[in-house]
Coordinates of C-alpha atoms in Angstrom, one line a residue:
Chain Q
X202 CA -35.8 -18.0 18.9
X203 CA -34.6 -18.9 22.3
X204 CA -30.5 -19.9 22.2
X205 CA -29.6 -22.7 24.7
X206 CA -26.3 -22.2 26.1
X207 CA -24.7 -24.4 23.9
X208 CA -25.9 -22.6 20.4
X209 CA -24.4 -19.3 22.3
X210 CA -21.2 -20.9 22.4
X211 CA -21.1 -22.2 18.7
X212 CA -22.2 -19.0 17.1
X213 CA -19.6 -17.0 19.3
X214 CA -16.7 -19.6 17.8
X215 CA -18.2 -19.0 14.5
X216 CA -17.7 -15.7 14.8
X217 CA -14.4 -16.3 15.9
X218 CA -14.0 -18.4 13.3
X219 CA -15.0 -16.2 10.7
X220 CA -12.8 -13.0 12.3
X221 CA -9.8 -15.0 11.8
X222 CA -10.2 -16.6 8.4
X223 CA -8.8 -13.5 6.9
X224 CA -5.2 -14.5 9.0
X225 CA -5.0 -18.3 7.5
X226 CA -2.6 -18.6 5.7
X227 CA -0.1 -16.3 6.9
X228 CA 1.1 -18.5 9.7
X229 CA 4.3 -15.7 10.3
X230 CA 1.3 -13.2 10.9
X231 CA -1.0 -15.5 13.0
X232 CA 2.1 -15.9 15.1
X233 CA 3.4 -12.7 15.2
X234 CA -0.3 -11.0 16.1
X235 CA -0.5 -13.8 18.6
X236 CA 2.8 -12.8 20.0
X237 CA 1.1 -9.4 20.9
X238 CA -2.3 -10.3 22.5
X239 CA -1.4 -13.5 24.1
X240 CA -3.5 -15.8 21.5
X241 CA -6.9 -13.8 22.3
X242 CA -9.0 -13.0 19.5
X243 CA -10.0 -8.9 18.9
X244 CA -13.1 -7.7 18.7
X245 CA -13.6 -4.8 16.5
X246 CA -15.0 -1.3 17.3
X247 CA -13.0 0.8 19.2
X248 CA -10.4 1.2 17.1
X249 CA -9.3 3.2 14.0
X250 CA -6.7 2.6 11.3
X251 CA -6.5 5.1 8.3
X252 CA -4.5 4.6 5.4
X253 CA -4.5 5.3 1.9
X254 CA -6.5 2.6 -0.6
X255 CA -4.1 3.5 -3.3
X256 CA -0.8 4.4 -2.5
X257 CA 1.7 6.0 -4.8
X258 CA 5.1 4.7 -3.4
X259 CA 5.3 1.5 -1.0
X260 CA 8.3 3.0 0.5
X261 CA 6.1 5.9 2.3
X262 CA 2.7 5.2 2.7
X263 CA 1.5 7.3 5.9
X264 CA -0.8 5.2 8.5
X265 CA -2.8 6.7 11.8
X266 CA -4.0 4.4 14.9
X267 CA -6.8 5.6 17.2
X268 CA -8.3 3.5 19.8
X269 CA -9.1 5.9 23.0
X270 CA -8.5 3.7 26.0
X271 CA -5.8 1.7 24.7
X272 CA -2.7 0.6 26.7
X273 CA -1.3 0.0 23.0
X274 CA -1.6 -0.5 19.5
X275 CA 0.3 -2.7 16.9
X276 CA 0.4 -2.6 13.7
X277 CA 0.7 -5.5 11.2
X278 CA 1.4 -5.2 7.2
X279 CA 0.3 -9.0 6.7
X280 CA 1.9 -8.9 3.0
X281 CA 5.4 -8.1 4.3
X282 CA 8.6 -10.4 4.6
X283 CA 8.6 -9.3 8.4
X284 CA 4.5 -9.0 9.1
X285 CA 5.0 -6.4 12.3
X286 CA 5.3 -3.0 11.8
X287 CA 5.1 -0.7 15.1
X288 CA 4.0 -1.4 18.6
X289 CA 2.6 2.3 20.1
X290 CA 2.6 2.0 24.1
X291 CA 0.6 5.0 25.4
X292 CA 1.9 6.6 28.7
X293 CA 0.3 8.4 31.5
X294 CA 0.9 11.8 29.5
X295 CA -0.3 10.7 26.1
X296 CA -3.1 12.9 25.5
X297 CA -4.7 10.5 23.3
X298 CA -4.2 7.0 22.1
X299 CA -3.5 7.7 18.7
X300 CA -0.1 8.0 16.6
X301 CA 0.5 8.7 12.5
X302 CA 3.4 7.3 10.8
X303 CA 4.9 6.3 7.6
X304 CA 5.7 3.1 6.7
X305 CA 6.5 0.2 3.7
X306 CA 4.4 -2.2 2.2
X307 CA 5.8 -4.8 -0.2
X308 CA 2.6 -4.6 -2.5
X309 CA -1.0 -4.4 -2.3
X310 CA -2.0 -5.8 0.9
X311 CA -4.2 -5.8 4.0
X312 CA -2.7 -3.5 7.0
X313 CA -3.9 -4.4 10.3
X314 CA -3.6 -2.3 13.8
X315 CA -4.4 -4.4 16.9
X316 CA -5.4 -2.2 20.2
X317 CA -4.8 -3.4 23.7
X318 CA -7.4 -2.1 26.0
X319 CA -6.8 -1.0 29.3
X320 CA -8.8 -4.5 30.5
X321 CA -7.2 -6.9 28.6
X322 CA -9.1 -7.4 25.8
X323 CA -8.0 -6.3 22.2
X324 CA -9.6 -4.7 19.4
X325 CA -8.9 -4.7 15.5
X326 CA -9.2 -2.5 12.6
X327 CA -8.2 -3.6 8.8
X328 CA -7.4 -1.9 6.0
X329 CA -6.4 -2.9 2.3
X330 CA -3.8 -0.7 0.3
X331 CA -3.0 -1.1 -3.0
X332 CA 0.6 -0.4 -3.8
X333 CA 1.0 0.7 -7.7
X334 CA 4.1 -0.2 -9.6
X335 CA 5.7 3.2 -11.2
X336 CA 5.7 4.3 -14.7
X337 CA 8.7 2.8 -16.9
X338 CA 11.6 2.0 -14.5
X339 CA 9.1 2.9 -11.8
Chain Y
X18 CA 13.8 -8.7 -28.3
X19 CA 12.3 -9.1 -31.9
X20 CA 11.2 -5.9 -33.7
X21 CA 8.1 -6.4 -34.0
X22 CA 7.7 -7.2 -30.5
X23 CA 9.4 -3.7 -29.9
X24 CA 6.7 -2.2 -32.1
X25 CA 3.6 -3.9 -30.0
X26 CA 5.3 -3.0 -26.7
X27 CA 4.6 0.7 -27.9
X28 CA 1.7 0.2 -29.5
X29 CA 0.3 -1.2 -25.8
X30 CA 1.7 1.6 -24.3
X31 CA -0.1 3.7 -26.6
X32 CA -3.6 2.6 -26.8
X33 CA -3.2 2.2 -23.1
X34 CA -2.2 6.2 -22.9
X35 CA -5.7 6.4 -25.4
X36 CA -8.2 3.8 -23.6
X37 CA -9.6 6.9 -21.4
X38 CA -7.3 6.5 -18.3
X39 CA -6.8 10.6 -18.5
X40 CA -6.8 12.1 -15.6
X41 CA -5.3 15.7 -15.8
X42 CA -3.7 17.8 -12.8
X43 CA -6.2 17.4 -9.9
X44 CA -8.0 20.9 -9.2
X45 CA -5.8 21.5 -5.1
X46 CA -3.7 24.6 -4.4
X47 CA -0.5 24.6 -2.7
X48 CA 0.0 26.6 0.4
X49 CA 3.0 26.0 1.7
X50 CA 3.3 26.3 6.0
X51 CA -0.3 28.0 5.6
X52 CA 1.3 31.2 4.5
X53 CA 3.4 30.9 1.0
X54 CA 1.3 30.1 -1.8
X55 CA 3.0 28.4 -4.9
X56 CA 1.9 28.8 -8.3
X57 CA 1.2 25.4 -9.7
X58 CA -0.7 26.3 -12.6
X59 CA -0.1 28.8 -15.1
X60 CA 0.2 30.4 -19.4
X61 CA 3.1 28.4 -20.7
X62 CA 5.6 30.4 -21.8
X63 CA 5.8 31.7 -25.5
X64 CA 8.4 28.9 -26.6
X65 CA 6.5 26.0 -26.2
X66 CA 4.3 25.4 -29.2
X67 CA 2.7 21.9 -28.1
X68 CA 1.2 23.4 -24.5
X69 CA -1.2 26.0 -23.3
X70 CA -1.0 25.8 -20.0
X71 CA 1.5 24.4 -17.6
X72 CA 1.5 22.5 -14.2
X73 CA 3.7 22.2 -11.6
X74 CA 4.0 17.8 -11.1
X75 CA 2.7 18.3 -7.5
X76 CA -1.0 18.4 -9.2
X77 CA -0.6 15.0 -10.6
X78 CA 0.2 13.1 -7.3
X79 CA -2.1 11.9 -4.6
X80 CA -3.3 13.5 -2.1
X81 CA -1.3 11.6 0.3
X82 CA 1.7 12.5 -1.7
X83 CA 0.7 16.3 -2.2
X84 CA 0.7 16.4 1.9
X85 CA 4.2 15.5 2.5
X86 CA 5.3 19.1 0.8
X87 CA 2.6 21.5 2.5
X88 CA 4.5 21.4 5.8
X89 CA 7.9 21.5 5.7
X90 CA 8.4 19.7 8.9
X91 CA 6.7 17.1 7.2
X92 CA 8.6 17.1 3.8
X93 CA 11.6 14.3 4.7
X94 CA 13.9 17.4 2.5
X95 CA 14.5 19.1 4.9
X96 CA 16.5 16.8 7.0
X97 CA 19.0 17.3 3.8
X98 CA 18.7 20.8 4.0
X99 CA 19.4 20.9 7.9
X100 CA 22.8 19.2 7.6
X101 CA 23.0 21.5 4.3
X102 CA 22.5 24.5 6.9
X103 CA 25.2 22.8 9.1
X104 CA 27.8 22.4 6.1
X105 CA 26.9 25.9 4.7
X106 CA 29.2 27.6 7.9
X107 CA 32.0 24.9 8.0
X108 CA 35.0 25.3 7.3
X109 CA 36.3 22.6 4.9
X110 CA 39.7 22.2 2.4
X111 CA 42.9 24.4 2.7
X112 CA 42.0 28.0 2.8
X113 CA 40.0 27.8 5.6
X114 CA 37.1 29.2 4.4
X115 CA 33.7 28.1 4.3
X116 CA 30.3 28.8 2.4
X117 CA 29.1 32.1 5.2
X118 CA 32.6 33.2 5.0
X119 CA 32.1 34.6 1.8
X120 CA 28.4 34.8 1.2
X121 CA 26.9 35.5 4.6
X122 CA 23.6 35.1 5.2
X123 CA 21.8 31.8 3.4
X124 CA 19.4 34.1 2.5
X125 CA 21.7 36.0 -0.1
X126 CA 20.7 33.6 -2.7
X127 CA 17.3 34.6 -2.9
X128 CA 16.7 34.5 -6.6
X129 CA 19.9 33.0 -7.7
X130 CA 17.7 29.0 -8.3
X131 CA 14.8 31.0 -10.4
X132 CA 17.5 32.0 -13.0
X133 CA 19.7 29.2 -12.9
X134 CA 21.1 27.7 -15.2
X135 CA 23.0 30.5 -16.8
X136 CA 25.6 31.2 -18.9
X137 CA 29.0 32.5 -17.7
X138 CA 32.0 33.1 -19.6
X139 CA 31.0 31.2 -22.4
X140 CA 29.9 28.3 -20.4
X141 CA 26.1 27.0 -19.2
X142 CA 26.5 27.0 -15.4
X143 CA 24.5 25.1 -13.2
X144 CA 24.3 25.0 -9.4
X145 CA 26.3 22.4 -8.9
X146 CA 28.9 23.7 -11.0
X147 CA 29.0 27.1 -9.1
X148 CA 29.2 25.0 -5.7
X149 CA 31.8 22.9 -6.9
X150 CA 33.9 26.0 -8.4
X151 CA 33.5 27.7 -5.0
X152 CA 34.7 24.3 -3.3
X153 CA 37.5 23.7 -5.5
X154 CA 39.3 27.6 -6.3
X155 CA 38.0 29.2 -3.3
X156 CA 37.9 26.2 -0.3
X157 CA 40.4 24.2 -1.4
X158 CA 38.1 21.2 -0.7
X159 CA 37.1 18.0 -2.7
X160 CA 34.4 18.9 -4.7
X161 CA 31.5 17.2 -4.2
X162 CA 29.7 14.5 -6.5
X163 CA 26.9 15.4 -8.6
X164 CA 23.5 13.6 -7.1
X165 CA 25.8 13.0 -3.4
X166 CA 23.2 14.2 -0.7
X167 CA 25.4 16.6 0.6
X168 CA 25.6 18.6 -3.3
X169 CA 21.9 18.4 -3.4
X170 CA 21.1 19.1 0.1
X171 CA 23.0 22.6 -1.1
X172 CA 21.4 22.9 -4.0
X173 CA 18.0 22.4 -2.3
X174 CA 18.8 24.8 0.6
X175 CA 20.0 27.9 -1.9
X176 CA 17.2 27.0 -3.9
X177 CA 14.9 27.3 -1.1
X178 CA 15.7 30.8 -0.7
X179 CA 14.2 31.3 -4.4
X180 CA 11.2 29.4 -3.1
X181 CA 7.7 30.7 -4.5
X182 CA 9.5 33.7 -6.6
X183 CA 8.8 32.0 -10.6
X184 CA 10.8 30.5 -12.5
X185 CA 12.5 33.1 -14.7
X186 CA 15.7 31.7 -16.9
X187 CA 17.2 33.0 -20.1
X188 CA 16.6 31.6 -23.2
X189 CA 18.0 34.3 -25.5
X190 CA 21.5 35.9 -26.1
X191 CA 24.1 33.9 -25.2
X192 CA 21.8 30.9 -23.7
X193 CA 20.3 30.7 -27.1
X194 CA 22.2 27.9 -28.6
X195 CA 22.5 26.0 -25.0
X196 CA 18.8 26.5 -25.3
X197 CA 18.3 25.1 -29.2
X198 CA 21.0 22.2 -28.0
X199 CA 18.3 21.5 -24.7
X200 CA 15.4 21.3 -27.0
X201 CA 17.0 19.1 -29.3
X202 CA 16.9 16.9 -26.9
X203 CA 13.6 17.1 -25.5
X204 CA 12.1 16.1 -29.0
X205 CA 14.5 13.2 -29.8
X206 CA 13.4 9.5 -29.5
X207 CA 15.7 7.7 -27.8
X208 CA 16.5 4.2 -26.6
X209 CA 14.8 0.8 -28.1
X210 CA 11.6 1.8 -27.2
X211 CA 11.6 5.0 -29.0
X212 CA 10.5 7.4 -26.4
X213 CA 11.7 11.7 -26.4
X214 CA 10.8 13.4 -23.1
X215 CA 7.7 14.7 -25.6
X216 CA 6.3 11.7 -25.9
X217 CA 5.3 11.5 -22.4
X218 CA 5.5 14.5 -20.6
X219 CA 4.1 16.5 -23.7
X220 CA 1.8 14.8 -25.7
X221 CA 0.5 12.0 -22.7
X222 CA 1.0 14.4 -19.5
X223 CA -2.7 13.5 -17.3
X224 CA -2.6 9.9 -18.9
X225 CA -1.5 6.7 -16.8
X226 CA 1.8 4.8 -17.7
X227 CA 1.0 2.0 -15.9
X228 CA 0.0 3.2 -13.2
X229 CA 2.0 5.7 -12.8
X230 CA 0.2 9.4 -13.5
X231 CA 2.4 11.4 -16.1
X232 CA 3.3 14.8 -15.4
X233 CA 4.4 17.5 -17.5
X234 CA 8.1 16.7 -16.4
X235 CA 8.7 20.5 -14.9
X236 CA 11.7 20.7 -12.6
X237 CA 10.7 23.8 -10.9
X238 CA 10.6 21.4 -7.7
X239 CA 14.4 20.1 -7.9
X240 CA 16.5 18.4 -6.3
X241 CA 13.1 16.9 -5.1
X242 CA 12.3 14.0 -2.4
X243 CA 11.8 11.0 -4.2
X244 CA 9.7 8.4 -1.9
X245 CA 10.8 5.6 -4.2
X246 CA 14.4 6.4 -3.4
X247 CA 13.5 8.4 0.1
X248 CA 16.1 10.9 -0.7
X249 CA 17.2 13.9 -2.6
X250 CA 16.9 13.2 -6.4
X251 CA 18.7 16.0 -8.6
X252 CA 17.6 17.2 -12.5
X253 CA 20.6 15.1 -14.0
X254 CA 19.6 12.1 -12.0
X255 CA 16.0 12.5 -13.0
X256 CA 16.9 12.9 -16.5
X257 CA 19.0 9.3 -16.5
X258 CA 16.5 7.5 -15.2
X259 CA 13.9 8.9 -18.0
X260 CA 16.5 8.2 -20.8
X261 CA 17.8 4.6 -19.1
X262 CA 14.0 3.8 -19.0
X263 CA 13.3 3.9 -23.1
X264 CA 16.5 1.2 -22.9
X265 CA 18.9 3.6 -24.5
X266 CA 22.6 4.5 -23.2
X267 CA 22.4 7.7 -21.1
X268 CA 23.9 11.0 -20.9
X269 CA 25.8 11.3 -18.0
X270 CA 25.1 13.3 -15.0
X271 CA 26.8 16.7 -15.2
X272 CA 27.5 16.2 -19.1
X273 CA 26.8 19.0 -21.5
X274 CA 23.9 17.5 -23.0
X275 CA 21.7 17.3 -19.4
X276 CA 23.2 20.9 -18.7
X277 CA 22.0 21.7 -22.3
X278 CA 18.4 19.9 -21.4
X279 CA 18.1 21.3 -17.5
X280 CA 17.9 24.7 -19.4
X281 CA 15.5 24.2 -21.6
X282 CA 13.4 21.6 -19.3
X283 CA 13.2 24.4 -16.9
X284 CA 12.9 26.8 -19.4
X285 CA 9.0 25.2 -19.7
X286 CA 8.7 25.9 -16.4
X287 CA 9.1 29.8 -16.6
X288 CA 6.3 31.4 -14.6
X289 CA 5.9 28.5 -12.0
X290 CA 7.2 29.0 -8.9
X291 CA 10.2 27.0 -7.3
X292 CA 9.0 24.9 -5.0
X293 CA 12.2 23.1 -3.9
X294 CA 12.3 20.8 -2.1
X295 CA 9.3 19.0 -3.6
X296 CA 8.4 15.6 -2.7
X297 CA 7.1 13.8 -5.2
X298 CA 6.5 10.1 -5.6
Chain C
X179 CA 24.8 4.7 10.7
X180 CA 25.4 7.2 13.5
X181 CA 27.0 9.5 10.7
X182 CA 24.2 12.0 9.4
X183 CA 21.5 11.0 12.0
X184 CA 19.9 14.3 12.7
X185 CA 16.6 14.6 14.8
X186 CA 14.0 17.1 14.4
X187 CA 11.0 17.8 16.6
X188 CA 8.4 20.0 16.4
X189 CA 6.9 20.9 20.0
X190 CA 4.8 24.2 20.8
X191 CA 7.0 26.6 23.1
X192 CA 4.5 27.7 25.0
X193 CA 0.9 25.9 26.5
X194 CA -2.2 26.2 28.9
X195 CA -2.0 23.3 32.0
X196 CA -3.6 20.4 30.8
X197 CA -3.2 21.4 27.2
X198 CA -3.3 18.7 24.7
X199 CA -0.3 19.9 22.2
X200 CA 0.7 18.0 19.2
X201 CA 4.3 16.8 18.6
X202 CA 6.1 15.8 15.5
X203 CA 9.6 13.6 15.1
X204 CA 11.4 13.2 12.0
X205 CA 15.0 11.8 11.9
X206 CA 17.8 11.0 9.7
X207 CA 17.8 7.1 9.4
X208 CA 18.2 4.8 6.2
X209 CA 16.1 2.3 7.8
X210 CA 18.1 -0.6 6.4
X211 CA 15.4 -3.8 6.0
X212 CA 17.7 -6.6 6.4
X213 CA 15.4 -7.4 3.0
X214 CA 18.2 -6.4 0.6
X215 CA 20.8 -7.5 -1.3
X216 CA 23.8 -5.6 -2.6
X217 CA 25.4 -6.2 -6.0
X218 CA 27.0 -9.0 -5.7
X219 CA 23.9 -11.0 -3.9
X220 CA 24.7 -10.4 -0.2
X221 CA 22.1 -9.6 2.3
X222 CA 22.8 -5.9 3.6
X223 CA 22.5 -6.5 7.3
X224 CA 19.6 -4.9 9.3
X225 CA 20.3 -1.7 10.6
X226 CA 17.5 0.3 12.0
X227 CA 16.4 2.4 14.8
X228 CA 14.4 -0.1 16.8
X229 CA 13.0 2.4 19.3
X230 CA 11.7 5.9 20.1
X231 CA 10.6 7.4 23.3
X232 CA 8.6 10.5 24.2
X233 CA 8.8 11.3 27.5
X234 CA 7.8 14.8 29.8
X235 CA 9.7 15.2 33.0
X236 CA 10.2 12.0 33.7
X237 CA 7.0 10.4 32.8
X238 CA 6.3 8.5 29.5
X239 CA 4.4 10.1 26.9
X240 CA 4.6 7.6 24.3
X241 CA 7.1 4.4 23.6
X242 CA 7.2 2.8 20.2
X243 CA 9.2 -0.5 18.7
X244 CA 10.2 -0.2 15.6
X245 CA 10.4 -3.1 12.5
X246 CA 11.6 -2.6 9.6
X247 CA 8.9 -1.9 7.9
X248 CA 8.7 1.6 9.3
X249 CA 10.0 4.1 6.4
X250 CA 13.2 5.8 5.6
X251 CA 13.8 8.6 8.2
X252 CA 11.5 7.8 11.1
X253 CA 8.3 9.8 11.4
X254 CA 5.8 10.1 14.2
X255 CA 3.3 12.3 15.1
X256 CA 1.2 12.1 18.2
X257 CA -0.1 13.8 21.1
X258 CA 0.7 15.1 24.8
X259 CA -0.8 16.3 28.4
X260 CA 1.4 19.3 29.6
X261 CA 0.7 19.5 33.3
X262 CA 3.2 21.4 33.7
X263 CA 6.3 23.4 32.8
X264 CA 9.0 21.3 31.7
X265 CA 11.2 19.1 29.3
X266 CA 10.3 16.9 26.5
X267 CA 13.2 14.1 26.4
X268 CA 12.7 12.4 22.7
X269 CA 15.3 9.6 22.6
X270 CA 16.1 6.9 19.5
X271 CA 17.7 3.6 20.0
X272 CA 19.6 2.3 17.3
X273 CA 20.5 -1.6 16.7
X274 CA 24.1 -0.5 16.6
X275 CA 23.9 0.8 20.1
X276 CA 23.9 4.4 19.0
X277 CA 21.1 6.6 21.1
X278 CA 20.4 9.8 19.9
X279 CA 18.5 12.4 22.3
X280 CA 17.0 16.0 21.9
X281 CA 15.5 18.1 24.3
X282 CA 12.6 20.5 24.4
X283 CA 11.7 22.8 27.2
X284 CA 7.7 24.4 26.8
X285 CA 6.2 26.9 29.3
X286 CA 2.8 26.6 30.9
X287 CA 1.5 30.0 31.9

């Protein structure tokens, strides 16, 4: 199948489409994710977040951020009152562009870190974590 | 609430203990700092008629949870136990004396957590009581309040001098009717919903309340870091919350009756090692 | 808050030039949200660190804002290029203007 321009340019804003469906809905989170790359949509590759899928506690639930290149990385708990979490900006003496953590999560949610590369574009990695409720009083 | 809807509520709770959602003590070992290895898992001690073995609570937590105490620069403790270090040399109250004035070294206590609490002039003694003795006859200072961070971020930092030795307190003698008082304890169902420390950490340990994975309730890790309050959580306070939670009125903390119940509570812990601080969840 | 705020860091003493070490922060902090309400129904006001920076003689290593969502006593963990012999400067901003700083020095041989 041969694409003509213009079928390029409608699957790429399906795809865009489709990458931020997952966001609508939370406009505090669309904003606050715009807020940090400028309205531009990530991509995704390029970029790591690990996190627990079950965590014990929401009050410590331990997070890492990878993406080698990056100029920074932000993290975003989409479930929470306030949706940001952390913005990382890597120096000239970080020996890597990665960082571990430990932060809250108001429930079981979707935890999302947003890298900006070192040529303006910006990458994303997403991650759900379920948050159990404790035993009697908790 | 309606009795009978008292008597469903722990018949849910029951069947969901039963429905196959055991999960016992997970099989890791804990090496604290790479070098001090903690005995998590071991006989129970002769006393205890309902258990064979017994396991420290750090088997029945995640694995994200279990990492927070391997390292202690990791485990959030021990930012307690650095201003307990920086409290332990000043001098505080009228005499103008303070903890290393008297006892020296930190590492003099070595020991004293394994054995405590103990019996002393008629009296069961707990840590707290001997720090607040010391702060009161000897210091001249306020003493402190049970579960403030500053009396547990003692009691963690003496007990961390007993870390990895087992847990080795007295039953017999004159502990024995503290003891028999403790146990009494331990086996009565308190509160609206009917619940005695046994009927959890005894006869459901490895099963999920909620979602919450019962332990064996062994303090061998107190005062521990508690993520859900992110600080130091001490026995008493641990006990309250257990005895609040079955909707009864509580003991308080530093009564007689939790003094009575840390003994024999730890007493089922005899042979594990202390691990405080743990973290726990 | 600046009661009881106590920084720790855990930096290698010594390193090769060019050596990738690992660094560790942990500090004293309640972390208040700005999400809770005391006993009577009052908001507690935020009160957080909002702010921590790594740096090595000068230069940045790494610079991170802080929400609230980031747990009780502050932890980071992260890595650094020593070129050098030198000073690690780890400073945290608080909202109540309080800055707390620690200092430490690592040989390259």
């Amino acid at each position: 199948m041969e694409l003509t321009r213009r079928q390029t340019l409608l699957t790429a804003a399906g795809a865009a489409v489709a990458a931020v469906l997952p966001l609508r809905g939370y406009a505090a989170v669309e904003e606050s994710v715009a807020t940090f790359t400028g309205g531009v949509e990530p991509g995704s590759g390029g970029i790591t977040l690990t996190a627990p899928e079950i965590a014990e506690n929401g009050n410590t639930v331990p997070v890492e951020v990878s993406a080698p290149g990056a100029v920074a990385i932000a993290v975003f708990a989409l479930g929470n009152p306030v949706p940001p979490v952390a913005t990382f900006n890597f120096g000239p003496l970080a020996a890597s562009q990665s960082a571990s953590t430990r932060i809250r999560l108001a429930g079981t949610q979707e935890v999302v870190a947003v890298a900006k590369m070192a040529d303006g574009s910006f990458v994303a990695d997403r991650k759900e974590v379920k948050v159990t409720i404790g035993g009697c009083g908790g | 609430m309606t009795k009978k809807a008292i008597s469903l509520g722990i018949l849910a709770l029951a069947v969901g203990a039963g429905s196959g959602a055991y999960a016992g003590p997970d099989d890791d070992s804990l090496v604290i700092n790479d070098e001090l290895e903690m005995v998590t898992e071991t006989a129970a001690p002769a006393h205890m008629e309902g258990i064979d073995t017994i396991y420290s609570g750090w088997r029945f937590r995640t694995d994200e949870t279990q990492s927070l105490q391997l390292d202690d620069f990791d485990n959030p403790a021990m930012l307690t136990v650095d201003q307990a270090i920086d409290a332990y040399s000043e001098v505080d109250g009228s005499e103008n004396e303070s903890c290393a004035s008297c006892h020296g070294d930190v590492e003099s206590f070595a020991g004293l957590s394994a054995a405590m609490p103990k019996v002393k002039d008629g009296n069961l003694v707990t840590l707290e009581d001997e720090i607040n003795n010391c702060r009161s006859t000897r210091m001249g200072a306020e003493e402190w309040k049970w579960s403030g961070q500053d009396m547990q971020g003692m009691v963690a930092l003496i007990g961390l001098q007993s870390r990895g030795m087992p847990v080795d307190v007295a039953i017999d003698g004159d502990a024995a009717p503290f003891w028999e008082k403790g146990k009494e304890i331990y086996y009565t169902r308190y509160g609206q919903l009917e619940l005695s420390c046994a009927s959890c950490h005894e006869e459901n340990y490895g099963n999920m309340i909620r979602a919450d994975h019962l332990s064996q309730g062994q303090i061998n890790g107190f005062p521990t870091y508690r993520l859900k309050q992110a600080r130091l959580i001490s026995r008493h306070n641990r006990f309250r919350g257990c005895i609040r939670d079955t909707r009864a009125h509580t003991f308080a903390e530093g009564s007689d009756e939790f003094r009575a119940l840390e003994l024999y509570v730890l007493s089922r812990s005899n042979g594990l090692s202390v691990e405080t601080p743990a973290v726990r969840q | 808050m600046a009661d009881g705020v106590k920084p720790r860091v855990k930096v290698p003493k010594q390193a090769s030039a060019g050596d990738t070490i690992t660094i560790k922060t942990l500090i004293s902090h309640k972390m208040e949200s700005g999400q809770r309400k005391d006993k009577e129904g009052n908001v507690i006001p935020r009160s957080i660190i909002n702010r921590f920076v790594a740096e090595f003689n000068g230069e940045t290593v790494i610079d991170v804002t802080l929400e609230p969502a980031i747990s009780t006593n502050p932890y980071f963990e992260f890595e650094a290029v020593v070129p050098e012999s030198g000073d690690f400067t780890f400073t945290w901003y608080d909202d109540d203007g309080d800055v707390y700083t620690t200092t430490k020095s690592i040989s390259v041989g």
